Coordinates of C-alpha atoms and ligand atoms in Angstrom, one line a residue:
M130 CA -89.9 -49.5 50.4
R131 CA -87.1 -48.2 52.5
I132 CA -88.1 -47.8 56.1
V133 CA -86.7 -46.8 59.4
L134 CA -88.7 -48.1 62.2
L135 CA -89.1 -46.0 65.4
G136 CA -90.6 -47.2 68.6
A137 CA -90.0 -47.5 72.4
P138 CA -89.2 -50.7 74.2
G139 CA -92.5 -52.4 74.6
S140 CA -94.1 -50.9 71.6
G141 CA -94.2 -54.1 69.8
K142 CA -92.3 -52.8 66.7
G143 CA -90.1 -56.0 66.7
T144 CA -93.3 -58.2 66.2
Q145 CA -94.5 -55.6 63.6
A146 CA -91.2 -55.6 61.7
K147 CA -91.3 -59.5 61.4
L148 CA -94.8 -59.2 59.9
L149 CA -93.7 -56.6 57.4
I150 CA -90.8 -58.8 56.3
E151 CA -93.2 -61.4 55.5
K152 CA -95.7 -59.3 53.6
Y153 CA -93.5 -57.1 51.7
K154 CA -90.6 -59.5 51.1
I155 CA -88.0 -57.1 52.3
P156 CA -85.2 -57.8 54.8
Q157 CA -84.9 -56.5 58.3
I158 CA -81.5 -54.8 58.9
S159 CA -80.6 -55.0 62.6
T160 CA -77.4 -53.4 63.7
G161 CA -77.1 -55.9 66.5
D162 CA -77.3 -58.9 64.0
L163 CA -75.0 -57.2 61.7
L164 CA -72.3 -56.7 64.3
R165 CA -72.6 -60.2 65.6
A166 CA -72.3 -61.6 61.9
A167 CA -69.4 -59.4 61.0
V168 CA -67.4 -60.2 64.1
A169 CA -68.0 -64.1 63.6
A170 CA -67.0 -63.8 59.9
G171 CA -63.9 -61.9 60.8
T172 CA -64.5 -59.3 58.0
E173 CA -62.5 -55.9 58.1
L174 CA -65.3 -54.1 59.8
G175 CA -65.8 -57.1 62.1
K176 CA -62.3 -56.8 63.3
K177 CA -62.7 -53.1 64.1
A178 CA -65.9 -53.7 65.8
K179 CA -64.6 -56.6 67.9
A180 CA -61.5 -54.4 68.9
A181 CA -63.9 -51.6 70.2
M182 CA -66.1 -54.2 72.1
D183 CA -63.1 -55.9 73.6
S184 CA -61.9 -52.6 75.0
G185 CA -65.2 -51.9 76.4
Q186 CA -66.0 -49.1 73.9
L187 CA -69.0 -48.6 71.8
V188 CA -68.7 -49.5 68.2
A189 CA -68.0 -46.4 66.0
D190 CA -70.8 -45.1 63.8
D191 CA -68.9 -45.4 60.7
V192 CA -68.2 -49.0 61.4
V193 CA -71.8 -49.7 61.8
L194 CA -72.7 -47.6 58.8
G195 CA -70.0 -49.5 56.7
M196 CA -71.8 -52.8 57.7
I197 CA -75.3 -51.4 56.8
Q198 CA -73.8 -50.3 53.4
E199 CA -72.3 -53.8 52.8
R200 CA -75.7 -55.3 53.7
L201 CA -77.5 -52.9 51.3
A202 CA -75.3 -54.2 48.5
T203 CA -76.7 -57.7 48.7
P204 CA -79.5 -58.5 46.1
D205 CA -82.2 -59.2 48.6
S206 CA -82.3 -55.5 49.8
K207 CA -82.8 -54.1 46.4
G208 CA -86.6 -54.0 46.9
G209 CA -86.2 -52.2 50.1
F210 CA -85.5 -52.9 53.8
I211 CA -86.5 -52.2 57.4
L212 CA -83.9 -50.5 59.4
D213 CA -84.4 -51.1 63.3
G214 CA -82.2 -49.9 66.1
F215 CA -80.4 -47.4 63.9
P216 CA -80.2 -44.5 63.8
R217 CA -80.5 -43.6 67.5
N218 CA -79.6 -39.9 67.3
I219 CA -79.4 -37.0 64.8
P220 CA -75.8 -37.3 63.9
Q221 CA -76.3 -41.0 63.0
A222 CA -79.5 -40.1 61.0
Q223 CA -77.5 -37.5 59.1
T224 CA -74.7 -39.9 58.2
L225 CA -77.1 -42.5 57.4
D226 CA -78.9 -40.2 54.9
A227 CA -75.6 -39.3 53.3
M228 CA -74.6 -42.9 52.9
L229 CA -77.9 -43.8 51.5
A230 CA -77.9 -41.1 49.0
R231 CA -74.5 -42.2 47.8
V232 CA -75.7 -45.7 47.2
G233 CA -78.9 -44.2 45.5
Q234 CA -81.2 -45.9 48.1
P235 CA -82.6 -43.0 50.2
L236 CA -85.2 -43.6 53.1
Q237 CA -88.8 -43.3 51.9
L238 CA -90.5 -43.7 55.3
A239 CA -89.7 -43.3 59.0
L240 CA -92.4 -45.3 60.7
L241 CA -93.1 -44.5 64.5
V242 CA -95.0 -47.1 66.4
D243 CA -96.5 -44.9 69.1
V244 CA -97.6 -45.9 72.5
D245 CA -98.4 -44.1 75.6
I246 CA -95.8 -44.2 78.3
E247 CA -98.2 -45.5 80.9
V248 CA -99.2 -48.4 78.7
L249 CA -95.5 -49.1 77.9
M250 CA -94.9 -49.2 81.7
K251 CA -97.7 -51.6 82.2
R252 CA -96.4 -53.9 79.4
L253 CA -92.8 -53.9 80.4
T254 CA -93.1 -54.0 84.3
G255 CA -96.1 -56.4 84.3
R256 CA -94.2 -59.1 82.2
R257 CA -93.8 -62.4 83.9
T258 CA -92.1 -65.6 82.5
C259 CA -92.6 -69.2 83.6
G260 CA -89.4 -70.6 85.0
S261 CA -90.3 -74.1 83.8
C262 CA -91.7 -73.8 80.3
G263 CA -90.9 -70.1 79.2
A264 CA -94.5 -69.0 78.7
I265 CA -94.9 -65.3 79.0
Y266 CA -97.6 -63.6 80.8
N267 CA -98.6 -60.0 81.9
V268 CA -100.1 -59.4 85.3
Y269 CA -102.2 -56.4 83.7
Y270 CA -103.1 -57.7 80.2
T271 CA -102.8 -61.5 80.2
P272 CA -102.8 -62.7 83.9
T273 CA -102.6 -66.3 84.8
K274 CA -105.7 -67.9 86.6
V275 CA -103.7 -68.4 89.7
P276 CA -101.4 -65.5 90.5
G277 CA -97.8 -66.5 90.3
K278 CA -98.5 -70.0 88.6
C279 CA -98.3 -70.8 84.9
D280 CA -101.5 -71.8 83.4
K281 CA -99.7 -74.4 81.2
C282 CA -97.5 -76.2 83.5
G283 CA -98.0 -74.7 87.1
G284 CA -94.5 -73.5 87.1
S285 CA -93.7 -70.4 89.1
L286 CA -93.8 -67.2 87.3
Q287 CA -90.5 -65.0 87.4
H288 CA -90.1 -61.3 87.2
R289 CA -86.8 -60.1 85.6
S290 CA -84.9 -57.8 87.7
D291 CA -84.7 -55.3 84.9
D292 CA -88.4 -55.1 84.5
N293 CA -88.6 -53.2 87.7
E294 CA -90.4 -49.9 87.7
T295 CA -87.3 -47.6 88.2
T296 CA -85.3 -49.4 85.6
V297 CA -87.9 -49.4 83.1
R298 CA -89.0 -45.7 83.7
N299 CA -85.3 -44.9 83.2
R300 CA -85.0 -46.9 80.0
L301 CA -88.1 -45.1 78.6
K302 CA -86.7 -41.7 79.5
V303 CA -83.5 -42.4 77.7
Y304 CA -85.5 -43.5 74.8
E305 CA -87.7 -40.5 74.7
E306 CA -84.7 -38.2 75.0
Q307 CA -83.0 -39.9 71.9
T308 CA -86.1 -40.4 69.8
A309 CA -88.0 -37.3 70.1
P310 CA -85.3 -35.3 68.1
L311 CA -85.4 -38.2 65.3
V312 CA -89.1 -37.9 65.2
S313 CA -88.8 -34.0 64.4
Y314 CA -85.8 -34.8 62.0
Y315 CA -87.9 -37.1 59.8
K316 CA -90.9 -35.0 60.1
A317 CA -89.0 -32.1 58.7
Q318 CA -88.0 -34.3 55.7
G319 CA -91.8 -35.2 55.2
K320 CA -91.1 -38.8 55.8
L321 CA -92.6 -39.5 59.3
R322 CA -95.8 -41.5 59.5
T323 CA -97.3 -42.5 63.0
A324 CA -99.1 -45.7 63.8
R325 CA -100.8 -46.1 67.1
G326 CA -99.3 -49.2 68.8
V327 CA -102.3 -50.2 70.8
G328 CA -104.9 -52.9 70.2
S329 CA -104.4 -56.3 68.7
I330 CA -101.3 -57.2 66.8
S331 CA -103.2 -57.6 63.6
D332 CA -105.1 -54.3 64.0
I333 CA -101.8 -52.5 64.4
F334 CA -100.4 -54.3 61.5
K335 CA -103.3 -53.3 59.4
S336 CA -102.8 -49.5 60.2
I337 CA -99.0 -50.0 59.4
S338 CA -99.8 -51.8 56.2
D339 CA -102.2 -49.0 55.2
I340 CA -99.5 -46.4 55.8
I341 CA -97.0 -48.1 53.7
E342 CA -99.4 -48.7 50.9
A343 CA -100.4 -45.1 51.0
Q344 CA -96.8 -44.3 50.5
M345 CA -96.2 -46.7 47.8
R346 CA -99.0 -45.5 45.6
P347 CA -97.6 -42.1 44.6
L348 CA -94.2 -43.7 44.3
A349 CA -95.6 -46.2 41.7
A350 CA -97.3 -43.4 39.9
A351 CA -94.0 -41.3 40.0
G352 CA -92.4 -44.3 38.3
V353 CA -94.3 -43.5 35.3
A354 CA -93.8 -39.8 35.5
V355 CA -90.2 -40.3 35.9
S356 CA -89.8 -42.2 32.7
A357 CA -91.8 -39.5 31.0
A358 CA -89.3 -36.9 32.5
A359 CA -86.4 -39.3 31.2
S360 CA -87.6 -38.7 27.7
A361 CA -87.2 -35.0 28.2
G362 CA -83.6 -35.6 29.4
Q363 CA -84.4 -35.0 33.1
A364 CA -83.6 -38.6 34.1
R365 CA -80.4 -37.9 35.8
A366 CA -81.7 -35.3 38.3
A367 CA -84.6 -37.6 39.1
S368 CA -82.5 -40.7 39.7
A369 CA -80.1 -38.6 41.8
R370 CA -82.8 -37.7 44.0
G371 CA -84.1 -41.2 44.3
A372 CA -87.8 -42.0 44.6
A373 CA -88.3 -40.1 47.8
P374 CA -91.8 -38.9 48.2
A375 CA -90.9 -35.3 47.7
A376 CA -89.1 -36.2 44.6
A377 CA -92.0 -38.2 43.4
K378 CA -94.3 -35.2 43.9
K379 CA -91.9 -33.1 41.8
A380 CA -91.6 -35.7 39.0
L381 CA -95.4 -35.7 38.9
K382 CA -95.5 -31.9 38.6
K383 CA -92.9 -32.0 35.9
A384 CA -94.9 -34.7 34.0
A385 CA -97.9 -32.3 34.3
K386 CA -95.9 -29.4 33.0
K387 CA -94.8 -31.4 30.2
V388 CA -98.3 -32.1 29.2
A389 CA -99.0 -28.5 29.5
K390 CA -96.1 -27.5 27.2
K391 CA -97.3 -29.7 24.5
A392 CA -100.5 -27.9 24.5
A393 CA -98.7 -24.6 24.4
P394 CA -95.5 -25.4 22.8
K395 CA -93.1 -22.6 23.9
K396 CA -90.0 -24.5 22.9
A397 CA -91.3 -25.2 19.5
A398 CA -92.1 -21.6 18.8
K399 CA -88.5 -20.7 20.0
K400 CA -87.2 -23.3 17.5
V401 CA -89.0 -21.6 14.8
A402 CA -87.9 -18.2 15.9
K403 CA -84.4 -19.4 15.8
K404 CA -84.7 -20.8 12.3
A405 CA -86.2 -17.3 11.4
A406 CA -83.2 -15.5 12.7
P407 CA -80.4 -18.0 12.0
K408 CA -77.6 -16.9 14.1
K409 CA -75.7 -20.1 13.8
A410 CA -76.1 -20.3 10.3
A411 CA -74.8 -16.7 9.9
K412 CA -71.7 -17.6 11.9
K413 CA -71.1 -20.5 9.5
V414 CA -71.2 -18.4 6.4
A415 CA -68.9 -15.8 8.3
K416 CA -66.4 -18.5 8.8
K417 CA -66.5 -19.6 5.3
A418 CA -66.1 -16.2 4.1
A419 CA -62.9 -15.6 6.3
P420 CA -61.2 -18.9 5.4
K421 CA -58.5 -19.0 8.0
K422 CA -58.0 -22.8 7.8
A423 CA -58.2 -22.9 4.0
A424 CA -55.4 -20.2 4.1
K425 CA -53.4 -22.4 6.2
K426 CA -54.0 -25.5 4.0
V427 CA -52.8 -23.5 1.0
A428 CA -49.7 -22.6 2.9
K429 CA -49.1 -26.1 3.8
K430 CA -49.5 -27.2 0.2
A431 CA -47.1 -24.6 -0.9
A432 CA -44.5 -25.8 1.6
K433 CA -44.9 -29.3 0.5
A434 CA -44.4 -28.3 -3.2
K435 CA -41.2 -26.6 -2.2
K436 CA -39.9 -29.8 -0.8
Ligands
ZN766 ZN1 -95.1 -73.0 82.5

């Protein structure tokens, strides 16, 4: 399953991604991790990325895409992947689609973990961390028994400065502005599914798994249909389109048509008609009757004889 994960900061999509990796045995492709690894390894793309970062610029999309493409070439991503943190805007989504089409691994699902903005606000601004043991609390959802004191070690709780209301609201606003167009983009492709990101981690994971399995079922069925289509010589078109849900549906339709054709064999009828009116055969006869080549042969033989 090839998935793009969409969700706001605080939506819990990182936690869900980890669970998905375990359950479906597919890797998470995080552009942040790829960048760090490529820079550390000193690859061509890593050098380009480092040059950009050293001069305080954003790493160009084509460098990031190149890294994703290299990552997709490794064996563990053949069964699918979860892309997190990329794309962030429409141009990135378009170049990603083009690249994935080139390598024959088109996206199958854009999964949005949806959480109301006021819940996100509470999750992010309510976060408190114990300065001594690192335990994490939330003043709204998981408060300590004594305000400001860690339940585990009695250490004092800290509030990160970038978790204040103004900063968080801005971050969420930026996210909204960037992601809303992406949601429409994938919706238009018929690939968007939304899971409510509220409730327990396991409840959310259950609804995400249900979505994924609902997507996988028709794909598996299409696998059969595609192989049927292949026998009819339509395999090339099908594999070029990949196993996207839309393609899968088409393949199913084609397979159904095939069965219908067998019941009412138009092609067979055409064949018979051709045999009855044998144009090609007639041509052959015509050629034999006007034997240009034979004449040439004779001419050649005559020339040889002269020698
Ligand atoms: Zn503590």
